[in-house]
Amino acid sequence: MQRMSIAVSGTEFTEADGVDGLIGMAGAAQCDAVEFWYPKNALRDGADAAFRKLDRAGLRIACISTPSQLYGAGEADSVPLLHEAITLAARTGSNRVNTYFGHAPVVDDERAIAAYADALAPVLDHAAAEEVVVVLENEFDAFGWDPAASDISRRPATLAALFTRVDSPCFGLNFDAANFLCAGVSPARDALSALLPWVRYAHVKDARPAAAENPPDGWTRYTDHGRAYDTAPLGAGEVDWPTIVDSLATAGYDGYLALEPHCARSILLAETARAADHLRDLIRVHTPSHQ
């Protein structure tokens, strides 16, 4: 059994940061792979210069992540962005590109799945030619953009229906357990059990229902349809990470677990180091045959 690998995500940084902070975050985690957010992590120095910096630091690219969505108003801009990201993924050897579903004013799951599958088809043709996997991250209404809850990725059953319809080895799931928690879904019991066959990548953070008027110092509050959640140190929230890591290991998943603590910059490196140690311990316990 191969062991899962730890990466860190560039989503924690701004457009002005380049990849310097990402390199520092990888150092704190003692890992050798990063999730590169495109174009955000490339805007300061340019993609080529950013990739050279990562290479000099001994870092691989686990995934090229994009703020793209193929359902709703964002489709026109997202298609060319995904094609760019697929080309970059193939060039850098990362072979994964992350995307999002999107949203609409009303809930119509059947129409949403059909429209997304149609928009995705030419993107997957490109991905297949470049031997890249497009991973769809499940979401909740983190920014208040989807008051109707039309995003099918927040519901395991509709997400499974999408993967079944598309049925492509170049399309899989970026399983974000904390996002499911914030969508009111049990990540281990109800989400992973239904979606495990399609997991090709995973985001790792923790969260819990808000217990006070303000989030704890350094942590982030999100509200989904009236329910408030705070991010938390890994292992201190309500995501059942031992069960999730065990389920992934049992299924033979040997891909990346990408840390994204969603905390203040003032505590980011310390929390990344602590989270990486905690996650490494979980991986060690649940992949005991790995030598």
PDB file of C-alpha atoms in Angstrom:
ATOM      1  CA  MET A   1       0.000   0.000   0.000  1.00  0.00           C
ATOM      2  CA  GLN A   2       1.396   3.386  -1.000  1.00  0.00           C
ATOM      3  CA  ARG A   3       1.183   6.264   1.421  1.00  0.00           C
ATOM      4  CA  MET A   4      -0.746   9.443   0.673  1.00  0.00           C
ATOM      5  CA  SER A   5       1.369  12.574   0.201  1.00  0.00           C
ATOM      6  CA  ILE A   6       1.010  16.004   1.813  1.00  0.00           C
ATOM      7  CA  ALA A   7       0.889  19.235  -0.180  1.00  0.00           C
ATOM      8  CA  VAL A   8       0.069  22.847   0.730  1.00  0.00           C
ATOM      9  CA  SER A   9      -2.287  25.191  -1.092  1.00  0.00           C
ATOM     10  CA  GLY A  10      -1.573  28.586  -2.623  1.00  0.00           C
ATOM     11  CA  THR A  11      -5.127  29.690  -1.912  1.00  0.00           C
ATOM     12  CA  GLU A  12      -3.826  31.089   1.391  1.00  0.00           C
ATOM     13  CA  PHE A  13      -1.991  33.939  -0.386  1.00  0.00           C
ATOM     14  CA  THR A  14      -2.811  37.125  -2.283  1.00  0.00           C
ATOM     15  CA  GLU A  15      -1.985  38.148  -5.830  1.00  0.00           C
ATOM     16  CA  ALA A  16       0.879  40.303  -4.491  1.00  0.00           C
ATOM     17  CA  ASP A  17       2.601  37.410  -2.703  1.00  0.00           C
ATOM     18  CA  GLY A  18       3.893  35.463  -5.665  1.00  0.00           C
ATOM     19  CA  VAL A  19       5.079  32.035  -4.520  1.00  0.00           C
ATOM     20  CA  ASP A  20       7.428  33.140  -1.755  1.00  0.00           C
ATOM     21  CA  GLY A  21       4.866  32.543   0.987  1.00  0.00           C
ATOM     22  CA  LEU A  22       3.877  29.237  -0.596  1.00  0.00           C
ATOM     23  CA  ILE A  23       7.505  28.090  -0.479  1.00  0.00           C
ATOM     24  CA  GLY A  24       7.622  29.051   3.193  1.00  0.00           C
ATOM     25  CA  MET A  25       4.399  27.181   3.861  1.00  0.00           C
ATOM     26  CA  ALA A  26       5.801  24.042   2.225  1.00  0.00           C
ATOM     27  CA  GLY A  27       8.862  24.382   4.425  1.00  0.00           C
ATOM     28  CA  ALA A  28       6.690  24.598   7.519  1.00  0.00           C
ATOM     29  CA  ALA A  29       4.841  21.444   6.458  1.00  0.00           C
ATOM     30  CA  GLN A  30       8.086  19.687   5.510  1.00  0.00           C
ATOM     31  CA  CYS A  31       6.495  18.616   2.242  1.00  0.00           C
ATOM     32  CA  ASP A  32       7.722  18.725  -1.338  1.00  0.00           C
ATOM     33  CA  ALA A  33       4.533  19.591  -3.232  1.00  0.00           C
ATOM     34  CA  VAL A  34       2.271  22.626  -3.607  1.00  0.00           C
ATOM     35  CA  GLU A  35      -1.128  23.434  -5.078  1.00  0.00           C
ATOM     36  CA  PHE A  36      -0.526  26.320  -7.476  1.00  0.00           C
ATOM     37  CA  TRP A  37      -3.415  28.757  -7.789  1.00  0.00           C
ATOM     38  CA  TYR A  38      -3.640  30.089 -11.332  1.00  0.00           C
ATOM     39  CA  PRO A  39      -3.553  32.880 -12.181  1.00  0.00           C
ATOM     40  CA  LYS A  40      -3.333  34.249  -8.611  1.00  0.00           C
ATOM     41  CA  ASN A  41       0.039  32.787  -7.646  1.00  0.00           C
ATOM     42  CA  ALA A  42       1.499  33.783 -11.026  1.00  0.00           C
ATOM     43  CA  LEU A  43       0.384  37.417 -11.229  1.00  0.00           C
ATOM     44  CA  ARG A  44       3.330  39.022  -9.433  1.00  0.00           C
ATOM     45  CA  ASP A  45       6.229  37.271 -11.157  1.00  0.00           C
ATOM     46  CA  GLY A  46       4.632  35.523 -14.134  1.00  0.00           C
ATOM     47  CA  ALA A  47       4.007  31.798 -14.423  1.00  0.00           C
ATOM     48  CA  ASP A  48       7.435  30.869 -15.792  1.00  0.00           C
ATOM     49  CA  ALA A  49       9.320  32.739 -13.059  1.00  0.00           C
ATOM     50  CA  ALA A  50       7.026  31.303 -10.393  1.00  0.00           C
ATOM     51  CA  PHE A  51       7.581  27.759 -11.643  1.00  0.00           C
ATOM     52  CA  ARG A  52      11.354  28.314 -11.685  1.00  0.00           C
ATOM     53  CA  LYS A  53      11.238  29.493  -8.058  1.00  0.00           C
ATOM     54  CA  LEU A  54       9.284  26.424  -7.026  1.00  0.00           C
ATOM     55  CA  ASP A  55      11.677  24.166  -8.911  1.00  0.00           C
ATOM     56  CA  ARG A  56      14.718  25.763  -7.258  1.00  0.00           C
ATOM     57  CA  ALA A  57      13.046  25.183  -3.894  1.00  0.00           C
ATOM     58  CA  GLY A  58      12.683  21.487  -4.733  1.00  0.00           C
ATOM     59  CA  LEU A  59       8.896  21.663  -4.925  1.00  0.00           C
ATOM     60  CA  ARG A  60       6.608  19.753  -7.248  1.00  0.00           C
ATOM     61  CA  ILE A  61       3.181  20.993  -8.308  1.00  0.00           C
ATOM     62  CA  ALA A  62       0.438  18.726  -7.014  1.00  0.00           C
ATOM     63  CA  CYS A  63      -2.400  20.539  -8.775  1.00  0.00           C
ATOM     64  CA  ILE A  64      -3.135  23.694 -10.766  1.00  0.00           C
ATOM     65  CA  SER A  65      -6.185  25.269  -9.130  1.00  0.00           C
ATOM     66  CA  THR A  66      -8.398  27.760 -10.928  1.00  0.00           C
ATOM     67  CA  PRO A  67     -11.340  30.005  -9.948  1.00  0.00           C
ATOM     68  CA  SER A  68     -13.350  28.469 -12.793  1.00  0.00           C
ATOM     69  CA  GLN A  69     -16.935  27.253 -12.988  1.00  0.00           C
ATOM     70  CA  LEU A  70     -18.768  25.803 -15.964  1.00  0.00           C
ATOM     71  CA  TYR A  71     -22.365  26.277 -14.811  1.00  0.00           C
ATOM     72  CA  GLY A  72     -23.957  29.699 -14.756  1.00  0.00           C
ATOM     73  CA  ALA A  73     -22.566  33.118 -15.522  1.00  0.00           C
ATOM     74  CA  GLY A  74     -18.878  32.223 -15.215  1.00  0.00           C
ATOM     75  CA  GLU A  75     -18.713  29.707 -18.065  1.00  0.00           C
ATOM     76  CA  ALA A  76     -17.503  32.060 -20.810  1.00  0.00           C
ATOM     77  CA  ASP A  77     -14.403  33.129 -18.888  1.00  0.00           C
ATOM     78  CA  SER A  78     -13.791  29.740 -17.301  1.00  0.00           C
ATOM     79  CA  VAL A  79     -13.445  27.610 -20.419  1.00  0.00           C
ATOM     80  CA  PRO A  80     -10.304  29.365 -21.721  1.00  0.00           C
ATOM     81  CA  LEU A  81      -8.889  29.499 -18.188  1.00  0.00           C
ATOM     82  CA  LEU A  82      -9.302  25.741 -17.828  1.00  0.00           C
ATOM     83  CA  HIS A  83      -7.595  25.153 -21.168  1.00  0.00           C
ATOM     84  CA  GLU A  84      -4.663  27.311 -20.031  1.00  0.00           C
ATOM     85  CA  ALA A  85      -4.471  25.423 -16.736  1.00  0.00           C
ATOM     86  CA  ILE A  86      -4.527  22.033 -18.476  1.00  0.00           C
ATOM     87  CA  THR A  87      -1.607  23.111 -20.655  1.00  0.00           C
ATOM     88  CA  LEU A  88       0.306  24.301 -17.576  1.00  0.00           C
ATOM     89  CA  ALA A  89      -0.475  21.107 -15.676  1.00  0.00           C
ATOM     90  CA  ALA A  90       0.879  18.973 -18.488  1.00  0.00           C
ATOM     91  CA  ARG A  91       3.951  21.176 -18.806  1.00  0.00           C
ATOM     92  CA  THR A  92       4.764  21.040 -15.111  1.00  0.00           C
ATOM     93  CA  GLY A  93       3.946  17.365 -14.629  1.00  0.00           C
ATOM     94  CA  SER A  94       1.230  18.023 -12.065  1.00  0.00           C
ATOM     95  CA  ASN A  95      -1.471  16.320 -14.166  1.00  0.00           C
ATOM     96  CA  ARG A  96      -4.352  17.737 -12.098  1.00  0.00           C
ATOM     97  CA  VAL A  97      -6.485  20.848 -12.577  1.00  0.00           C
ATOM     98  CA  ASN A  98      -9.030  21.972  -9.991  1.00  0.00           C
ATOM     99  CA  THR A  99     -12.330  23.646 -10.857  1.00  0.00           C
ATOM    100  CA  TYR A 100     -15.755  24.421  -9.353  1.00  0.00           C
ATOM    101  CA  PHE A 101     -19.320  23.783 -10.443  1.00  0.00           C
ATOM    102  CA  GLY A 102     -21.089  27.169 -10.374  1.00  0.00           C
ATOM    103  CA  HIS A 103     -24.611  28.271  -9.499  1.00  0.00           C
ATOM    104  CA  ALA A 104     -27.891  29.615 -10.862  1.00  0.00           C
ATOM    105  CA  PRO A 105     -30.909  31.525  -9.491  1.00  0.00           C
ATOM    106  CA  VAL A 106     -33.021  28.368  -9.141  1.00  0.00           C
ATOM    107  CA  VAL A 107     -32.439  24.732  -8.263  1.00  0.00           C
ATOM    108  CA  ASP A 108     -32.752  22.431 -11.266  1.00  0.00           C
ATOM    109  CA  ASP A 109     -30.351  19.559 -10.723  1.00  0.00           C
ATOM    110  CA  GLU A 110     -31.161  17.658 -13.907  1.00  0.00           C
ATOM    111  CA  ARG A 111     -30.649  20.733 -16.082  1.00  0.00           C
ATOM    112  CA  ALA A 112     -27.533  21.758 -14.156  1.00  0.00           C
ATOM    113  CA  ILE A 113     -25.905  18.350 -14.585  1.00  0.00           C
ATOM    114  CA  ALA A 114     -26.699  18.258 -18.307  1.00  0.00           C
ATOM    115  CA  ALA A 115     -25.424  21.794 -18.905  1.00  0.00           C
ATOM    116  CA  TYR A 116     -22.229  21.187 -16.946  1.00  0.00           C
ATOM    117  CA  ALA A 117     -21.526  17.910 -18.737  1.00  0.00           C
ATOM    118  CA  ASP A 118     -21.964  19.606 -22.125  1.00  0.00           C
ATOM    119  CA  ALA A 119     -19.647  22.483 -21.211  1.00  0.00           C
ATOM    120  CA  LEU A 120     -17.080  20.087 -19.752  1.00  0.00           C
ATOM    121  CA  ALA A 121     -16.860  17.766 -22.779  1.00  0.00           C
ATOM    122  CA  PRO A 122     -14.382  19.816 -24.892  1.00  0.00           C
ATOM    123  CA  VAL A 123     -12.338  20.585 -21.781  1.00  0.00           C
ATOM    124  CA  LEU A 124     -12.025  16.857 -21.091  1.00  0.00           C
ATOM    125  CA  ASP A 125     -10.988  16.229 -24.707  1.00  0.00           C
ATOM    126  CA  HIS A 126      -8.048  18.553 -24.090  1.00  0.00           C
ATOM    127  CA  ALA A 127      -7.353  16.977 -20.706  1.00  0.00           C
ATOM    128  CA  ALA A 128      -7.302  13.496 -22.222  1.00  0.00           C
ATOM    129  CA  ALA A 129      -4.860  14.595 -24.914  1.00  0.00           C
ATOM    130  CA  GLU A 130      -2.533  16.017 -22.236  1.00  0.00           C
ATOM    131  CA  GLU A 131      -3.085  13.132 -19.773  1.00  0.00           C
ATOM    132  CA  VAL A 132      -4.476  15.523 -17.161  1.00  0.00           C
ATOM    133  CA  VAL A 133      -7.317  14.895 -14.696  1.00  0.00           C
ATOM    134  CA  VAL A 134      -9.811  17.707 -14.041  1.00  0.00           C
ATOM    135  CA  VAL A 135     -10.970  17.567 -10.421  1.00  0.00           C
ATOM    136  CA  LEU A 136     -14.180  19.225  -9.269  1.00  0.00           C
ATOM    137  CA  GLU A 137     -14.120  20.615  -5.739  1.00  0.00           C
ATOM    138  CA  ASN A 138     -17.323  20.300  -3.736  1.00  0.00           C
ATOM    139  CA  GLU A 139     -18.458  23.644  -2.318  1.00  0.00           C
ATOM    140  CA  PHE A 140     -20.881  25.339   0.040  1.00  0.00           C
ATOM    141  CA  ASP A 141     -22.180  28.903  -0.231  1.00  0.00           C
ATOM    142  CA  ALA A 142     -19.040  30.400   1.315  1.00  0.00           C
ATOM    143  CA  PHE A 143     -19.461  33.862  -0.215  1.00  0.00           C
ATOM    144  CA  GLY A 144     -23.237  34.255  -0.442  1.00  0.00           C
ATOM    145  CA  TRP A 145     -23.268  33.793  -4.211  1.00  0.00           C
ATOM    146  CA  ASP A 146     -25.692  30.849  -4.229  1.00  0.00           C
ATOM    147  CA  PRO A 147     -28.710  31.674  -2.042  1.00  0.00           C
ATOM    148  CA  ALA A 148     -30.805  29.087  -3.874  1.00  0.00           C
ATOM    149  CA  ALA A 149     -28.298  26.274  -3.093  1.00  0.00           C
ATOM    150  CA  SER A 150     -28.255  25.396  -6.789  1.00  0.00           C
ATOM    151  CA  ASP A 151     -24.639  24.158  -6.782  1.00  0.00           C
ATOM    152  CA  ILE A 152     -24.997  20.393  -7.155  1.00  0.00           C
ATOM    153  CA  SER A 153     -21.542  19.797  -5.654  1.00  0.00           C
ATOM    154  CA  ARG A 154     -22.895  20.536  -2.150  1.00  0.00           C
ATOM    155  CA  ARG A 155     -25.037  17.359  -2.316  1.00  0.00           C
ATOM    156  CA  PRO A 156     -23.347  13.936  -2.577  1.00  0.00           C
ATOM    157  CA  ALA A 157     -26.193  12.302  -4.518  1.00  0.00           C
ATOM    158  CA  THR A 158     -26.247  14.908  -7.273  1.00  0.00           C
ATOM    159  CA  LEU A 159     -22.460  14.989  -7.406  1.00  0.00           C
ATOM    160  CA  ALA A 160     -22.422  11.214  -7.863  1.00  0.00           C
ATOM    161  CA  ALA A 161     -25.010  11.613 -10.631  1.00  0.00           C
ATOM    162  CA  LEU A 162     -22.715  14.061 -12.426  1.00  0.00           C
ATOM    163  CA  PHE A 163     -19.704  11.733 -12.243  1.00  0.00           C
ATOM    164  CA  THR A 164     -21.833   8.839 -13.449  1.00  0.00           C
ATOM    165  CA  ARG A 165     -23.096  10.857 -16.407  1.00  0.00           C
ATOM    166  CA  VAL A 166     -19.665  12.171 -17.446  1.00  0.00           C
ATOM    167  CA  ASP A 167     -18.001   8.782 -16.843  1.00  0.00           C
ATOM    168  CA  SER A 168     -14.485   9.841 -17.801  1.00  0.00           C
ATOM    169  CA  PRO A 169     -11.107   8.817 -16.349  1.00  0.00           C
ATOM    170  CA  CYS A 170     -10.099  12.460 -16.843  1.00  0.00           C
ATOM    171  CA  PHE A 171     -12.770  13.768 -14.464  1.00  0.00           C
ATOM    172  CA  GLY A 172     -12.801  13.204 -10.711  1.00  0.00           C
ATOM    173  CA  LEU A 173     -13.480  14.715  -7.323  1.00  0.00           C
ATOM    174  CA  ASN A 174     -11.404  17.047  -5.190  1.00  0.00           C
ATOM    175  CA  PHE A 175     -12.912  15.860  -1.909  1.00  0.00           C
ATOM    176  CA  ASP A 176     -13.121  18.747   0.570  1.00  0.00           C
ATOM    177  CA  ALA A 177     -14.463  17.274   3.801  1.00  0.00           C
ATOM    178  CA  ALA A 178     -14.783  20.597   5.638  1.00  0.00           C
ATOM    179  CA  ASN A 179     -16.740  22.083   2.733  1.00  0.00           C
ATOM    180  CA  PHE A 180     -19.246  19.249   3.076  1.00  0.00           C
ATOM    181  CA  LEU A 181     -19.481  19.912   6.810  1.00  0.00           C
ATOM    182  CA  CYS A 182     -20.259  23.575   6.093  1.00  0.00           C
ATOM    183  CA  ALA A 183     -22.916  22.463   3.599  1.00  0.00           C
ATOM    184  CA  GLY A 184     -24.650  20.528   6.396  1.00  0.00           C
ATOM    185  CA  VAL A 185     -23.458  17.097   5.199  1.00  0.00           C
ATOM    186  CA  SER A 186     -21.576  14.543   7.298  1.00  0.00           C
ATOM    187  CA  PRO A 187     -18.267  14.284   5.407  1.00  0.00           C
ATOM    188  CA  ALA A 188     -17.336  10.746   6.426  1.00  0.00           C
ATOM    189  CA  ARG A 189     -20.745   9.099   6.807  1.00  0.00           C
ATOM    190  CA  ASP A 190     -22.748  10.620   3.958  1.00  0.00           C
ATOM    191  CA  ALA A 191     -20.279  12.201   1.500  1.00  0.00           C
ATOM    192  CA  LEU A 192     -17.157  10.068   1.240  1.00  0.00           C
ATOM    193  CA  SER A 193     -19.098   6.814   1.398  1.00  0.00           C
ATOM    194  CA  ALA A 194     -21.068   7.883  -1.701  1.00  0.00           C
ATOM    195  CA  LEU A 195     -18.216   9.521  -3.607  1.00  0.00           C
ATOM    196  CA  LEU A 196     -15.143   7.435  -2.830  1.00  0.00           C
ATOM    197  CA  PRO A 197     -14.864   5.876  -6.329  1.00  0.00           C
ATOM    198  CA  TRP A 198     -14.304   9.313  -7.859  1.00  0.00           C
ATOM    199  CA  VAL A 199     -11.810  10.846  -5.404  1.00  0.00           C
ATOM    200  CA  ARG A 200      -8.674  11.989  -7.235  1.00  0.00           C
ATOM    201  CA  TYR A 201      -7.470  14.738  -4.879  1.00  0.00           C
ATOM    202  CA  ALA A 202      -8.364  16.077  -1.434  1.00  0.00           C
ATOM    203  CA  HIS A 203      -8.275  19.329   0.530  1.00  0.00           C
ATOM    204  CA  VAL A 204      -7.556  19.154   4.239  1.00  0.00           C
ATOM    205  CA  LYS A 205      -8.768  21.626   6.846  1.00  0.00           C
ATOM    206  CA  ASP A 206     -11.038  21.493   9.853  1.00  0.00           C
ATOM    207  CA  ALA A 207     -14.163  23.403  10.884  1.00  0.00           C
ATOM    208  CA  ARG A 208     -16.874  23.432  13.520  1.00  0.00           C
ATOM    209  CA  PRO A 209     -20.203  25.184  14.106  1.00  0.00           C
ATOM    210  CA  ALA A 210     -19.702  28.681  15.494  1.00  0.00           C
ATOM    211  CA  ALA A 211     -19.991  28.743  19.271  1.00  0.00           C
ATOM    212  CA  ALA A 212     -19.544  32.452  19.974  1.00  0.00           C
ATOM    213  CA  GLU A 213     -20.328  35.841  18.452  1.00  0.00           C
ATOM    214  CA  ASN A 214     -16.878  36.011  16.846  1.00  0.00           C
ATOM    215  CA  PRO A 215     -14.524  33.285  15.607  1.00  0.00           C
ATOM    216  CA  PRO A 216     -11.464  32.412  17.705  1.00  0.00           C
ATOM    217  CA  ASP A 217      -8.501  34.709  17.083  1.00  0.00           C
ATOM    218  CA  GLY A 218      -6.780  33.888  13.833  1.00  0.00           C
ATOM    219  CA  TRP A 219      -9.547  31.715  12.391  1.00  0.00           C
ATOM    220  CA  THR A 220     -12.158  32.355   9.697  1.00  0.00           C
ATOM    221  CA  ARG A 221     -15.955  32.362   9.886  1.00  0.00           C
ATOM    222  CA  TYR A 222     -18.146  31.251   7.000  1.00  0.00           C
ATOM    223  CA  THR A 223     -21.946  31.298   6.840  1.00  0.00           C
ATOM    224  CA  ASP A 224     -23.959  28.905   4.694  1.00  0.00           C
ATOM    225  CA  HIS A 225     -27.709  29.603   4.541  1.00  0.00           C
ATOM    226  CA  GLY A 226     -27.870  30.865   8.100  1.00  0.00           C
ATOM    227  CA  ARG A 227     -25.460  28.314   9.611  1.00  0.00           C
ATOM    228  CA  ALA A 228     -22.156  29.770  10.820  1.00  0.00           C
ATOM    229  CA  TYR A 229     -18.936  27.738  10.891  1.00  0.00           C
ATOM    230  CA  ASP A 230     -15.418  28.589  12.046  1.00  0.00           C
ATOM    231  CA  THR A 231     -12.247  27.044  10.680  1.00  0.00           C
ATOM    232  CA  ALA A 232     -10.202  25.323  13.373  1.00  0.00           C
ATOM    233  CA  PRO A 233      -6.863  23.626  14.007  1.00  0.00           C
ATOM    234  CA  LEU A 234      -6.745  20.256  12.273  1.00  0.00           C
ATOM    235  CA  GLY A 235      -8.133  17.662  14.670  1.00  0.00           C
ATOM    236  CA  ALA A 236      -9.937  20.242  16.816  1.00  0.00           C
ATOM    237  CA  GLY A 237     -12.984  20.632  14.592  1.00  0.00           C
ATOM    238  CA  GLU A 238     -15.858  18.313  13.713  1.00  0.00           C
ATOM    239  CA  VAL A 239     -14.438  16.657  10.607  1.00  0.00           C
ATOM    240  CA  ASP A 240     -13.750  12.986  11.350  1.00  0.00           C
ATOM    241  CA  TRP A 241     -10.304  12.925   9.782  1.00  0.00           C
ATOM    242  CA  PRO A 242      -9.244   9.525  11.223  1.00  0.00           C
ATOM    243  CA  THR A 243     -12.210   7.837   9.529  1.00  0.00           C
ATOM    244  CA  ILE A 244     -11.672   9.752   6.284  1.00  0.00           C
ATOM    245  CA  VAL A 245      -7.958   8.934   6.070  1.00  0.00           C
ATOM    246  CA  ASP A 246      -8.706   5.301   6.901  1.00  0.00           C
ATOM    247  CA  SER A 247     -11.406   5.117   4.191  1.00  0.00           C
ATOM    248  CA  LEU A 248      -9.102   6.670   1.601  1.00  0.00           C
ATOM    249  CA  ALA A 249      -6.266   4.321   2.514  1.00  0.00           C
ATOM    250  CA  THR A 250      -8.534   1.258   2.443  1.00  0.00           C
ATOM    251  CA  ALA A 251      -9.752   2.261  -1.022  1.00  0.00           C
ATOM    252  CA  GLY A 252      -6.145   2.464  -2.223  1.00  0.00           C
ATOM    253  CA  TYR A 253      -6.006   6.238  -2.577  1.00  0.00           C
ATOM    254  CA  ASP A 254      -2.347   7.270  -2.770  1.00  0.00           C
ATOM    255  CA  GLY A 255      -2.713  10.835  -4.026  1.00  0.00           C
ATOM    256  CA  TYR A 256      -2.267  14.213  -2.394  1.00  0.00           C
ATOM    257  CA  LEU A 257      -3.844  15.618   0.745  1.00  0.00           C
ATOM    258  CA  ALA A 258      -3.482  19.394   0.344  1.00  0.00           C
ATOM    259  CA  LEU A 259      -3.456  21.504   3.495  1.00  0.00           C
ATOM    260  CA  GLU A 260      -5.373  24.799   3.438  1.00  0.00           C
ATOM    261  CA  PRO A 261      -5.893  25.915   7.063  1.00  0.00           C
ATOM    262  CA  HIS A 262      -7.875  29.083   6.175  1.00  0.00           C
ATOM    263  CA  CYS A 263      -6.383  30.989   9.091  1.00  0.00           C
ATOM    264  CA  ALA A 264      -4.697  34.370   9.575  1.00  0.00           C
ATOM    265  CA  ARG A 265      -1.260  34.876   8.077  1.00  0.00           C
ATOM    266  CA  SER A 266       0.084  35.570  11.559  1.00  0.00           C
ATOM    267  CA  ILE A 267      -0.456  31.922  12.546  1.00  0.00           C
ATOM    268  CA  LEU A 268      -0.330  30.261   9.116  1.00  0.00           C
ATOM    269  CA  LEU A 269       3.157  28.740   9.307  1.00  0.00           C
ATOM    270  CA  ALA A 270       2.730  27.467  12.854  1.00  0.00           C
ATOM    271  CA  GLU A 271      -0.697  25.997  12.094  1.00  0.00           C
ATOM    272  CA  THR A 272       0.552  24.470   8.842  1.00  0.00           C
ATOM    273  CA  ALA A 273       3.423  22.771  10.687  1.00  0.00           C
ATOM    274  CA  ARG A 274       1.082  21.476  13.385  1.00  0.00           C
ATOM    275  CA  ALA A 275      -1.523  20.309  10.856  1.00  0.00           C
ATOM    276  CA  ALA A 276       1.118  18.536   8.762  1.00  0.00           C
ATOM    277  CA  ASP A 277       2.407  16.677  11.823  1.00  0.00           C
ATOM    278  CA  HIS A 278      -1.142  15.666  12.773  1.00  0.00           C
ATOM    279  CA  LEU A 279      -1.956  14.542   9.245  1.00  0.00           C
ATOM    280  CA  ARG A 280       1.329  12.649   8.938  1.00  0.00           C
ATOM    281  CA  ASP A 281       0.474  10.756  12.112  1.00  0.00           C
ATOM    282  CA  LEU A 282      -2.952   9.837  10.714  1.00  0.00           C
ATOM    283  CA  ILE A 283      -1.428   8.631   7.451  1.00  0.00           C
ATOM    284  CA  ARG A 284       1.130   6.557   9.355  1.00  0.00           C
ATOM    285  CA  VAL A 285      -1.542   4.913  11.501  1.00  0.00           C
ATOM    286  CA  HIS A 286      -3.866   4.128   8.622  1.00  0.00           C
ATOM    287  CA  THR A 287      -1.273   2.898   6.112  1.00  0.00           C
ATOM    288  CA  PRO A 288       0.657   0.570   8.438  1.00  0.00           C
ATOM    289  CA  SER A 289       1.964  -1.646   5.647  1.00  0.00           C
ATOM    290  CA  HIS A 290       3.936   1.210   4.098  1.00  0.00           C
ATOM    291  CA  GLN A 291       7.647   0.922   4.716  1.00  0.00           C
TER     292      GLN A 291
END
